[in-house]
Amino acid sequence: TVSTQSTWGSFPPSVGTSTSVSLGSFMTSETPFVAMGDVGTPPLSLIQKLTRCKPMSAIEADLDDDGHEKLKRCLSRWDVVAYGVGSTVGAGIFVITGQAALYAGPAVVFSFALASLCCLLSAFAYAEFAARVPVSGSAYTFAYVCLGEGAAWFVGWNLTLEYCISAAAVARGWASNVVALLIQLGANPDKVNWMGAVDLGHGVQMCPIAIVITVICTVILIVGVKESAMVNLVCTVLNIAVILFIVITGSLYIESSNWTAPIVMSEVPPANLDTVNNCHGSQSGFVPCGATGVVAAASLVFFSYIGFDSVTTLAEEVKEPKRDIPFGVIMTLTIATLLYVGASLVVTGMVPWFALNNDTPLASAFVAPNVHLSWAADIIYVITVTALSVNFLCSLFGQPRIFFRMAKDGLLFQRFSQVGAKSKTPVFGTVVTGIVAGLIALFMDLDSLATMISAGTLMAFAVVCAGVVIMRVDHTQEKRPALGVIPLLGIFTLLGIALCVALRWAQLVDSQAVAIALFSVCGLCLLLAIVVGALIACQPKLDPPASYACPLVPWLPLMGILMNLYLICNLQFWAYIRIVVWTIVGFAIYFFYGLQHSKLNNSEFLVVPSQGKELESSVDDRPQHDRRLVQDAQESPLVRVL
């Protein structure tokens, strides 16, 4: 083993002046290693390929590359905030509020707050990652750096579920509101209802008008990012102004009795009957469906917050990404939470929760008999269409940039890494995203889409929280705990799953004895999880980045993992089936294409386990960039574990 001089106080570590690299700083002397580029090197095993991490120096090389396949840096701090708010505040407040209220009643405000807390814990992790790794790719790139290629593909593929399916869900909500607006303006319902829903039988409804918004927004995004940002900024400011109008005006018509009114079945719209009948709580009061209903609604409204994380996909188009991306993430989540809680509290005070219109809850509340402000409803219908248009635009915005980064890494077809000569936008990826989102919106209903999005997003958030813990640990210390951070995180995750499943079952069982036993299991799992968290906290730490650091590491990210797991356990059964099928399809693509075309296959300087003898490797004649590739390979925690 050859020694080196280097400074390990930051990430990535700075390169010393010595001419060789120490392979023994993270492996025992009994572990033989060879360089991938040497003649006769055995091929990597499948496990090694799945766990290889992308070096930070390779990411920096991508940013420094002067080739033409680059995105244009032209966005300011407030462009980032406007994009985040535009992609977050849309279907959640104008559509999902009504559906979530059927699960939680007026306590839907607690559901929004719970989902916001879960997102906040993840937002801190996203913000630190954005400061460390200022490139497009969001959680996909973050996972690639610290967890390995297999985890990165899993996260990236589920991000396609998040952004693309999110766009489709918004398109369905947009279509419903367009039809409602036309009817509000005097159109014959029999002549316009077909645009929002054509019954094809077997529970499938086609939505023809969803294609319209898909085509319009796809064209706008192809034109250029700065032009899209300007449209988004204007519309987002207008949308926030109207939401504030709804909160202020609606508060004048609140009847406090609506927050505690018992269910009156004669006032329940036919579309809401099944959900209301499944309410297992007291069916009256501010929390009519109990804590179970609040958590179930939180799992659903989590869809409403999707967008704050997509801010990180702009990293290669922002002028000062290390400063502005963390700011944009936190500001987006703060603004969205205040708007959601305020609007849901007002609308359930204006109309009893069980009587809300499922598709247009805000606008319909203003035409209720005790309010009857049809002029305000007209304004809300118009602005709802505008807000959902911006929401759809921003939902389409993030996905092509995930494709762009995955293609740049060789895991996806290279066409996705090409950008327009004049617009400097990923044209092919934008077109593909628009086509797929349009087709999905054409045939899938909003409720199914919302549960699919939440499942994929919650898993991605949990991975990001785990990644921050790994990135903070100094894997180069000679004196380390016997059990490393990754095995400890695995144990913590298993304990978290057991805790969340037991807690979920305890809320559903009727037997008091069984419930007590399950709560006892919850207490034991929580205690063990705290012990494991303490062991993780004892790991040697690296200094956090100067621009932004997640507070209270590792406790805050560990809480984020638990919150995400708990919300996953409260999703509907079919959400798990869809996510499993989607993941199988994704890994089929990875094994048949990405595994063979990964750019890490071409690196000559990544160090991997070998069955042969130890190899001393001098790098006297290699440039500094190549030496950094070796160093980054050494600090990969997964390589150390293997």
XYZ file of C-alpha atoms in Angstrom:
642
model
C 0.000 0.000 0.000
C 1.332 3.414 -0.964
C 0.754 6.459 1.217
C -0.492 9.894 0.231
C -0.871 13.362 1.676
C -4.368 14.809 1.477
C -6.739 17.035 3.343
C -9.906 15.223 4.471
C -11.786 18.009 6.215
C -14.231 18.709 3.424
C -16.171 16.981 0.690
C -14.767 16.230 -1.789
C -11.330 15.994 -0.178
C -8.634 18.169 -1.602
C -5.795 16.469 -3.395
C -2.372 16.599 -1.799
C 0.946 17.018 -3.505
C 2.059 13.446 -3.071
C 2.315 11.305 -6.177
C 0.575 8.174 -4.974
C -2.691 7.106 -3.392
C -3.304 5.040 -0.267
C -5.622 2.121 -0.801
C -5.225 0.999 2.782
C -6.961 3.991 4.329
C -10.280 2.222 4.057
C -9.513 -1.468 3.618
C -7.586 -4.033 5.626
C -4.233 -5.242 4.447
C -5.734 -8.622 3.627
C -8.033 -7.156 0.955
C -6.421 -7.277 -2.513
C -7.326 -4.588 -5.004
C -6.606 -3.893 -8.646
C -7.329 -0.993 -10.935
C -10.068 -1.552 -13.487
C -7.969 -0.407 -16.367
C -5.143 -2.904 -15.854
C -4.694 -5.774 -18.282
C -6.105 -9.030 -17.018
C -8.424 -7.438 -14.482
C -11.412 -9.703 -13.863
C -14.774 -8.154 -14.731
C -16.838 -6.554 -12.005
C -19.456 -8.699 -10.363
C -23.087 -7.646 -10.465
C -22.972 -6.556 -6.822
C -19.896 -4.421 -7.475
C -21.586 -2.731 -10.419
C -24.744 -2.050 -8.447
C -22.824 -0.506 -5.543
C -20.175 1.537 -7.381
C -20.466 5.246 -6.606
C -19.914 8.111 -9.004
C -16.858 10.154 -7.983
C -17.354 13.823 -7.197
C -14.465 14.596 -9.525
C -16.403 13.054 -12.407
C -19.336 15.349 -11.618
C -17.017 18.349 -11.529
C -15.578 17.254 -14.869
C -19.103 17.248 -16.326
C -19.639 20.808 -15.091
C -16.287 21.977 -16.465
C -16.816 20.347 -19.843
C -17.087 22.990 -22.539
C -18.908 20.697 -24.954
C -22.192 21.744 -26.513
C -24.341 19.256 -24.559
C -24.822 21.613 -21.605
C -27.771 23.445 -20.137
C -27.872 27.237 -20.066
C -27.243 29.042 -16.742
C -29.718 31.907 -16.736
C -32.004 31.574 -13.681
C -31.936 33.823 -10.620
C -32.861 33.059 -7.003
C -36.447 34.232 -7.415
C -36.825 32.315 -10.671
C -36.018 29.234 -8.589
C -38.586 30.109 -5.916
C -41.237 30.859 -8.541
C -40.552 27.545 -10.256
C -40.771 25.689 -6.939
C -44.024 27.358 -5.885
C -45.467 26.968 -9.376
C -44.699 23.253 -9.437
C -45.984 22.725 -5.882
C -49.064 24.919 -5.489
C -51.599 23.651 -7.985
C -53.566 20.421 -7.965
C -52.897 20.032 -4.241
C -54.828 23.113 -3.231
C -57.384 23.313 -6.036
C -58.259 19.614 -6.361
C -56.748 17.291 -3.732
C -58.145 19.334 -0.812
C -61.634 17.986 -1.455
C -60.503 14.368 -1.714
C -58.317 14.580 1.402
C -61.126 16.148 3.443
C -63.184 12.995 2.874
C -60.551 11.016 4.806
C -59.756 13.500 7.608
C -62.660 15.957 7.751
C -61.734 19.474 8.936
C -58.592 17.914 10.411
C -57.235 17.897 6.861
C -55.250 20.929 8.080
C -53.357 18.509 10.337
C -52.822 16.233 7.343
C -51.256 19.081 5.385
C -49.103 19.984 8.383
C -47.997 16.348 8.866
C -47.108 15.968 5.194
C -45.296 19.299 5.373
C -43.256 18.137 8.370
C -42.280 15.001 6.495
C -41.277 17.102 3.496
C -39.384 19.579 5.702
C -37.197 16.832 7.137
C -36.441 15.715 3.590
C -36.051 19.315 2.386
C -33.123 19.910 4.741
C -31.427 16.853 3.259
C -32.176 17.970 -0.303
C -30.787 21.416 0.427
C -27.469 20.057 1.720
C -27.147 17.725 -1.246
C -27.828 20.618 -3.602
C -25.019 22.571 -1.918
C -22.641 19.615 -2.231
C -23.619 18.370 -5.698
C -24.856 21.355 -7.768
C -25.930 19.430 -10.887
C -29.256 18.437 -12.384
C -30.567 15.021 -11.474
C -32.016 15.755 -8.042
C -32.174 12.704 -5.763
C -30.866 10.483 -8.573
C -27.482 12.224 -8.628
C -27.360 12.399 -4.837
C -27.918 8.636 -4.569
C -25.318 7.966 -7.274
C -22.650 9.803 -5.285
C -23.171 8.128 -1.913
C -25.251 4.947 -2.338
C -24.189 3.518 -5.676
C -25.464 2.936 -9.186
C -28.246 0.481 -8.326
C -29.781 2.772 -5.714
C -29.371 5.718 -8.095
C -31.258 3.919 -10.832
C -34.009 2.952 -8.398
C -34.399 6.563 -7.272
C -34.108 8.013 -10.773
C -36.657 5.612 -12.201
C -39.102 6.422 -9.422
C -38.501 10.117 -10.072
C -39.859 9.462 -13.552
C -42.936 8.198 -11.727
C -42.990 11.391 -9.668
C -42.594 14.051 -12.347
C -44.246 12.401 -15.329
C -47.196 10.948 -13.426
C -47.498 14.185 -11.468
C -47.912 16.039 -14.750
C -50.581 13.564 -15.820
C -52.441 14.004 -12.519
C -52.375 17.780 -12.895
C -53.646 17.438 -16.462
C -56.665 15.477 -15.216
C -57.381 18.106 -12.571
C -56.976 20.830 -15.187
C -59.463 19.104 -17.491
C -62.093 18.809 -14.736
C -61.781 22.504 -13.946
C -61.983 23.551 -17.595
C -65.244 21.645 -17.941
C -66.559 23.162 -14.681
C -65.574 26.644 -15.890
C -67.435 26.196 -19.172
C -70.540 25.033 -17.318
C -70.223 27.954 -14.887
C -70.119 30.320 -17.867
C -73.375 28.888 -19.233
C -72.373 25.963 -21.440
C -74.692 22.967 -21.715
C -73.256 20.205 -19.477
C -74.332 17.502 -21.931
C -72.215 19.121 -24.636
C -69.013 19.687 -22.661
C -68.805 16.808 -20.157
C -67.316 14.528 -22.817
C -64.170 16.673 -22.847
C -63.361 15.760 -19.247
C -64.558 12.157 -19.114
C -65.608 9.592 -21.721
C -66.611 6.283 -20.136
C -64.848 3.368 -21.844
C -66.220 0.756 -19.474
C -64.444 -1.406 -16.860
C -63.898 1.676 -14.698
C -61.773 3.467 -17.310
C -62.556 7.044 -18.337
C -60.784 8.811 -21.181
C -60.031 12.543 -20.836
C -59.585 14.018 -24.353
C -58.947 17.640 -23.323
C -55.918 16.643 -21.220
C -53.979 16.343 -24.480
C -54.464 20.073 -25.138
C -52.583 21.296 -22.061
C -49.888 18.682 -22.680
C -49.123 19.966 -26.173
C -49.154 23.650 -25.155
C -46.794 23.216 -22.190
C -44.438 20.915 -24.089
C -44.002 23.547 -26.811
C -43.352 26.296 -24.223
C -40.645 24.212 -22.546
C -38.947 23.453 -25.858
C -38.689 27.177 -26.681
C -36.300 27.879 -23.797
C -35.868 27.792 -20.033
C -35.694 31.561 -19.521
C -38.868 32.144 -21.517
C -40.604 29.367 -19.562
C -39.391 30.903 -16.286
C -40.862 34.286 -17.198
C -44.280 32.787 -17.962
C -44.091 30.780 -14.750
C -43.107 33.789 -12.618
C -46.029 35.934 -13.811
C -48.600 33.174 -13.412
C -47.274 32.084 -10.001
C -47.544 35.602 -8.564
C -51.103 35.813 -9.882
C -51.990 32.416 -8.397
C -50.671 33.321 -4.953
C -52.654 36.567 -5.031
C -55.876 34.676 -5.813
C -55.255 32.074 -3.093
C -54.802 34.889 -0.600
C -58.074 36.337 -1.916
C -59.764 32.974 -1.281
C -58.454 32.811 2.268
C -59.337 36.400 3.152
C -62.754 36.491 1.462
C -63.708 32.977 2.523
C -62.858 33.688 6.155
C -65.764 36.170 6.213
C -68.201 33.298 5.523
C -66.864 30.716 7.951
C -69.424 29.006 10.173
C -67.635 27.312 13.041
C -70.401 24.723 13.294
C -69.236 23.297 9.955
C -65.984 22.184 11.610
C -67.843 19.944 14.079
C -71.045 19.093 12.162
C -72.085 15.393 12.153
C -72.396 13.659 8.797
C -75.723 14.280 7.052
C -75.989 11.621 4.349
C -78.575 13.604 2.362
C -75.969 16.344 1.814
C -73.203 13.990 0.670
C -72.601 14.113 -3.116
C -72.980 10.674 -4.771
C -69.285 10.596 -5.690
C -68.351 10.899 -1.985
C -70.636 8.214 -0.545
C -68.182 5.307 -0.518
C -65.399 7.274 1.160
C -67.708 8.820 3.763
C -69.208 5.410 4.597
C -65.698 4.105 5.322
C -65.120 6.770 7.984
C -64.320 4.736 11.131
C -64.156 7.573 13.663
C -66.847 9.349 15.642
C -68.199 10.861 12.386
C -68.504 14.232 14.087
C -66.210 16.850 15.559
C -63.062 18.390 14.099
C -61.429 14.951 13.679
C -64.403 12.837 12.561
C -62.382 9.918 11.184
C -59.784 9.780 13.935
C -56.007 9.734 13.701
C -56.161 7.003 11.051
C -58.060 9.319 8.742
C -55.598 12.175 9.351
C -52.617 9.989 8.452
C -54.375 8.482 5.428
C -55.147 11.985 4.190
C -51.530 13.019 4.837
C -50.347 10.191 2.578
C -52.675 11.514 -0.116
C -51.903 15.241 0.235
C -48.202 14.439 0.183
C -48.759 14.629 -3.562
C -49.512 18.323 -3.030
C -45.949 19.051 -1.918
C -44.249 17.378 -4.839
C -42.387 20.185 -6.505
C -40.098 21.522 -3.799
C -37.630 18.732 -4.571
C -37.811 19.417 -8.303
C -36.056 22.721 -7.627
C -32.837 20.707 -7.421
C -33.220 19.661 -11.069
C -32.458 23.292 -12.006
C -28.940 23.179 -10.568
C -27.244 23.344 -13.977
C -29.418 26.272 -15.099
C -29.082 28.499 -12.005
C -26.398 31.177 -11.894
C -25.431 30.508 -8.249
C -26.655 26.955 -7.521
C -24.905 26.380 -4.178
C -26.542 29.508 -2.762
C -29.890 29.660 -4.551
C -30.996 26.005 -4.686
C -31.108 25.481 -0.865
C -32.873 28.839 -0.530
C -35.409 27.836 -3.180
C -36.116 24.455 -1.555
C -36.867 25.873 1.903
C -38.817 28.906 0.634
C -40.964 26.772 -1.665
C -41.973 24.423 1.121
C -42.686 27.282 3.546
C -44.917 29.201 1.126
C -46.780 26.066 0.013
C -47.484 24.962 3.595
C -48.916 28.330 4.633
C -51.166 28.451 1.570
C -52.396 24.868 1.969
C -53.199 25.105 5.674
C -54.936 28.464 5.267
C -57.060 27.424 2.275
C -58.111 24.045 3.728
C -59.084 25.594 7.065
C -61.230 28.213 5.344
C -62.959 25.928 2.856
C -63.973 23.355 5.510
C -65.354 26.233 7.593
C -67.437 27.509 4.668
C -68.931 24.116 3.735
C -69.198 20.873 5.773
C -66.325 18.591 4.794
C -68.578 15.775 3.601
C -70.461 18.119 1.226
C -67.410 19.454 -0.629
C -67.263 18.932 -4.371
C -64.569 16.353 -5.057
C -63.168 17.935 -8.236
C -63.549 21.668 -7.568
C -63.645 22.142 -3.766
C -62.578 25.797 -3.600
C -64.805 27.172 -6.319
C -67.839 25.120 -5.281
C -67.526 26.396 -1.699
C -68.196 29.935 -2.933
C -71.498 28.919 -4.584
C -72.777 27.110 -1.467
C -76.214 28.302 -0.247
C -74.787 30.078 2.805
C -72.173 31.910 0.689
C -73.507 32.334 -2.863
C -70.656 34.416 -4.305
C -70.923 33.276 -7.918
C -68.668 36.095 -9.128
C -65.918 34.902 -6.802
C -66.448 31.339 -8.016
C -65.993 32.528 -11.609
C -62.657 34.127 -10.694
C -61.556 31.001 -8.855
C -62.463 28.757 -11.788
C -60.392 30.907 -14.148
C -57.419 31.106 -11.802
C -57.642 27.394 -11.042
C -57.220 26.670 -14.751
C -54.271 29.097 -14.862
C -52.676 27.665 -11.715
C -52.989 24.102 -12.930
C -51.521 25.135 -16.273
C -48.431 26.485 -14.491
C -48.374 23.424 -12.243
C -48.408 21.189 -15.300
C -45.678 23.253 -16.971
C -43.407 22.876 -13.951
C -44.207 19.181 -13.572
C -43.043 18.603 -17.140
C -39.950 20.733 -16.507
C -38.140 18.436 -14.087
C -38.425 15.046 -15.785
C -36.375 15.798 -18.945
C -33.529 16.996 -16.713
C -33.543 13.694 -14.835
C -33.394 11.924 -18.204
C -30.594 14.289 -19.250
C -28.438 13.439 -16.258
C -29.115 9.683 -16.451
C -28.204 9.701 -20.154
C -25.027 11.686 -19.429
C -24.090 8.905 -17.006
C -24.728 6.300 -19.703
C -27.630 4.626 -17.907
C -30.260 5.828 -20.368
C -30.319 6.207 -24.151
C -27.990 8.959 -25.354
C -30.725 10.815 -27.218
C -31.914 12.077 -23.843
C -28.584 13.863 -23.259
C -28.874 16.008 -26.383
C -29.937 19.652 -26.041
C -31.284 22.096 -28.601
C -28.661 24.193 -30.392
C -30.484 27.493 -29.720
C -32.741 26.841 -26.738
C -30.170 24.755 -24.790
C -33.015 22.624 -23.437
C -33.308 18.796 -23.541
C -35.721 18.744 -26.474
C -36.006 14.985 -26.985
C -36.556 14.325 -23.274
C -39.185 17.076 -23.129
C -41.092 15.640 -26.080
C -40.992 12.098 -24.674
C -42.145 13.320 -21.252
C -45.003 15.263 -22.844
C -46.152 12.272 -24.891
C -46.040 9.839 -21.954
C -47.734 12.284 -19.560
C -50.439 13.011 -22.116
C -51.192 9.329 -22.710
C -51.325 8.575 -18.995
C -53.604 11.568 -18.356
C -55.817 10.346 -21.165
C -56.691 7.068 -19.455
C -55.932 7.217 -15.693
C -58.018 8.987 -13.044
C -56.626 11.503 -10.546
C -56.960 9.344 -7.423
C -54.930 6.468 -8.896
C -52.258 8.856 -10.124
C -51.959 10.609 -6.753
C -51.254 7.354 -4.872
C -48.666 6.271 -7.457
C -46.823 9.574 -7.130
C -46.773 9.533 -3.351
C -45.291 6.022 -3.160
C -42.389 6.748 -5.496
C -41.670 10.141 -3.988
C -41.674 8.934 -0.387
C -39.114 6.254 -1.230
C -36.908 8.800 -3.004
C -37.116 11.135 0.001
C -36.096 8.342 2.388
C -33.060 7.567 0.218
C -31.995 11.234 0.223
C -32.251 11.412 4.019
C -30.077 8.306 4.312
C -27.617 9.769 1.831
C -26.977 12.871 3.940
C -26.050 10.702 6.909
C -23.590 8.733 4.768
C -22.065 11.877 3.256
C -21.388 13.343 6.708
C -19.413 10.331 7.934
C -15.642 10.390 7.571
C -14.797 6.996 6.074
C -11.028 7.649 6.115
C -10.404 7.527 9.858
C -8.137 4.704 10.981
C -10.053 4.268 14.243
C -13.675 3.649 13.318
C -16.510 1.781 15.022
C -16.596 -1.907 14.129
C -20.018 -1.532 12.485
C -20.083 1.074 9.721
C -22.772 3.618 8.930
C -24.353 1.724 6.027
C -25.053 -1.492 7.967
C -26.376 0.657 10.807
C -28.658 2.514 8.416
C -29.901 -0.817 7.100
C -30.725 -1.973 10.627
C -32.401 1.362 11.382
C -34.526 1.093 8.231
C -35.665 -2.444 9.081
C -36.579 -1.321 12.603
C -38.429 1.651 11.112
C -40.431 -0.595 8.781
C -41.351 -2.911 11.675
C -42.339 0.114 13.802
C -44.530 1.655 11.091
C -46.241 -1.617 10.125
C -47.014 -2.454 13.761
C -48.338 1.048 14.376
C -50.513 0.853 11.281
C -51.997 -2.496 12.300
C -52.558 -1.288 15.854
C -54.766 1.489 14.483
C -56.888 -0.943 12.459
C -57.449 -3.965 14.728
C -60.558 -4.212 16.870
C -59.093 -6.398 19.630
C -57.696 -4.367 22.501
C -55.287 -7.132 23.495
C -53.821 -7.309 19.980
C -53.546 -3.533 19.850
C -51.638 -3.468 23.155
C -49.255 -6.156 21.889
C -48.650 -4.218 18.662
C -48.028 -0.981 20.569
C -45.519 -2.875 22.717
C -43.730 -3.942 19.535
C -43.757 -0.294 18.435
C -42.142 0.781 21.703
C -39.443 -1.878 21.454
C -38.651 -1.011 17.828
C -38.507 2.699 18.669
C -36.121 2.080 21.555
C -33.835 -0.054 19.391
C -33.994 2.547 16.609
C -32.844 5.234 19.076
C -29.925 3.023 20.115
C -28.934 2.473 16.486
C -29.260 6.217 15.870
C -26.889 6.855 18.775
C -24.375 4.449 17.227
C -24.653 6.327 13.920
C -24.117 9.610 15.763
C -20.872 8.204 17.198
C -19.371 7.781 13.721
C -16.504 10.191 12.856
C -17.873 13.222 11.004
C -16.721 15.400 8.130
C -17.171 19.157 8.194
C -20.495 20.224 6.587
C -20.505 22.352 3.431
C -20.091 26.077 4.009
C -23.002 27.213 1.830
C -25.711 25.123 3.557
C -25.755 22.262 6.053
C -28.642 20.112 7.225
C -29.075 20.716 10.987
C -28.952 18.037 13.694
C -27.357 15.302 11.597
C -27.973 12.366 11.944
C -31.143 12.774 14.039
C -33.091 15.002 11.662
C -32.489 12.809 8.573
C -33.275 9.688 10.621
C -36.595 11.249 11.641
C -37.184 11.969 7.966
C -36.645 8.294 7.120
C -39.180 7.234 9.769
C -41.762 9.789 8.623
C -41.452 8.704 5.004
C -41.734 5.027 5.933
C -44.826 5.721 8.036
C -46.590 7.538 5.212
C -45.675 4.715 2.820
C -47.322 2.228 5.201
C -50.550 4.245 5.050
C -50.946 4.145 1.276
C -53.534 1.986 -0.441
C -52.637 -1.613 -1.305
C -52.676 -0.996 -5.047
C -50.038 1.702 -4.640
C -47.559 -1.004 -3.614
C -48.489 -3.190 -6.573
C -47.982 -0.317 -9.003
C -44.631 0.674 -7.523
C -43.373 -2.931 -7.634
C -44.397 -3.331 -11.270
C -42.863 0.042 -12.160
C -39.596 -0.887 -10.435
C -39.422 -4.250 -12.238
C -39.870 -2.514 -15.596
C -37.192 0.022 -14.669
C -34.601 -2.549 -13.644
C -35.288 -4.522 -16.814
C -34.180 -1.430 -18.758
C -31.180 -0.988 -16.479
C -29.968 -4.582 -16.821
C -30.426 -4.677 -20.598
C -29.011 -1.214 -21.347
C -27.735 0.871 -18.443
C -25.489 -1.785 -16.927
C -23.581 -2.197 -20.200
C -23.389 1.491 -21.100
C -22.614 3.069 -17.720
C -19.842 5.641 -17.969
C -18.255 4.080 -14.898
C -17.457 1.042 -17.065
C -14.928 3.207 -18.931
C -13.087 4.555 -15.894
C -9.539 3.271 -15.564
C -9.056 4.605 -12.082
C -11.845 3.195 -9.974
C -10.530 0.676 -7.482
C -12.467 -2.559 -7.050
C -12.042 -5.799 -5.090
C -9.970 -8.469 -6.789
C -9.358 -12.169 -6.276
C -5.670 -11.737 -7.123
C -2.640 -10.388 -5.341
C -2.256 -6.942 -3.809
C -1.221 -4.268 -6.253
C 0.788 -1.176 -5.439
C -0.171 1.589 -7.837
C 1.765 4.776 -8.382
C 0.104 7.702 -10.085
C 3.147 9.871 -10.643
C 2.361 10.441 -14.296
C -1.420 10.851 -13.995
C -3.055 14.267 -14.087
C -4.673 15.673 -10.979
C -8.190 14.829 -12.213
C -7.245 11.143 -12.468
C -5.725 11.102 -8.985
C -8.970 12.526 -7.648
C -10.883 9.697 -9.305
C -8.797 7.243 -7.294
C -9.350 9.177 -4.067
C -13.088 9.419 -4.612
C -13.244 5.691 -5.307
C -11.475 5.006 -2.019
C -13.932 7.004 0.041
C -16.935 5.133 -1.352
C -18.526 3.613 1.774
C -20.095 0.751 -0.160
C -16.715 -0.255 -1.595
C -15.349 -0.300 1.950
C -18.198 -2.516 3.165
C -17.663 -4.970 0.309
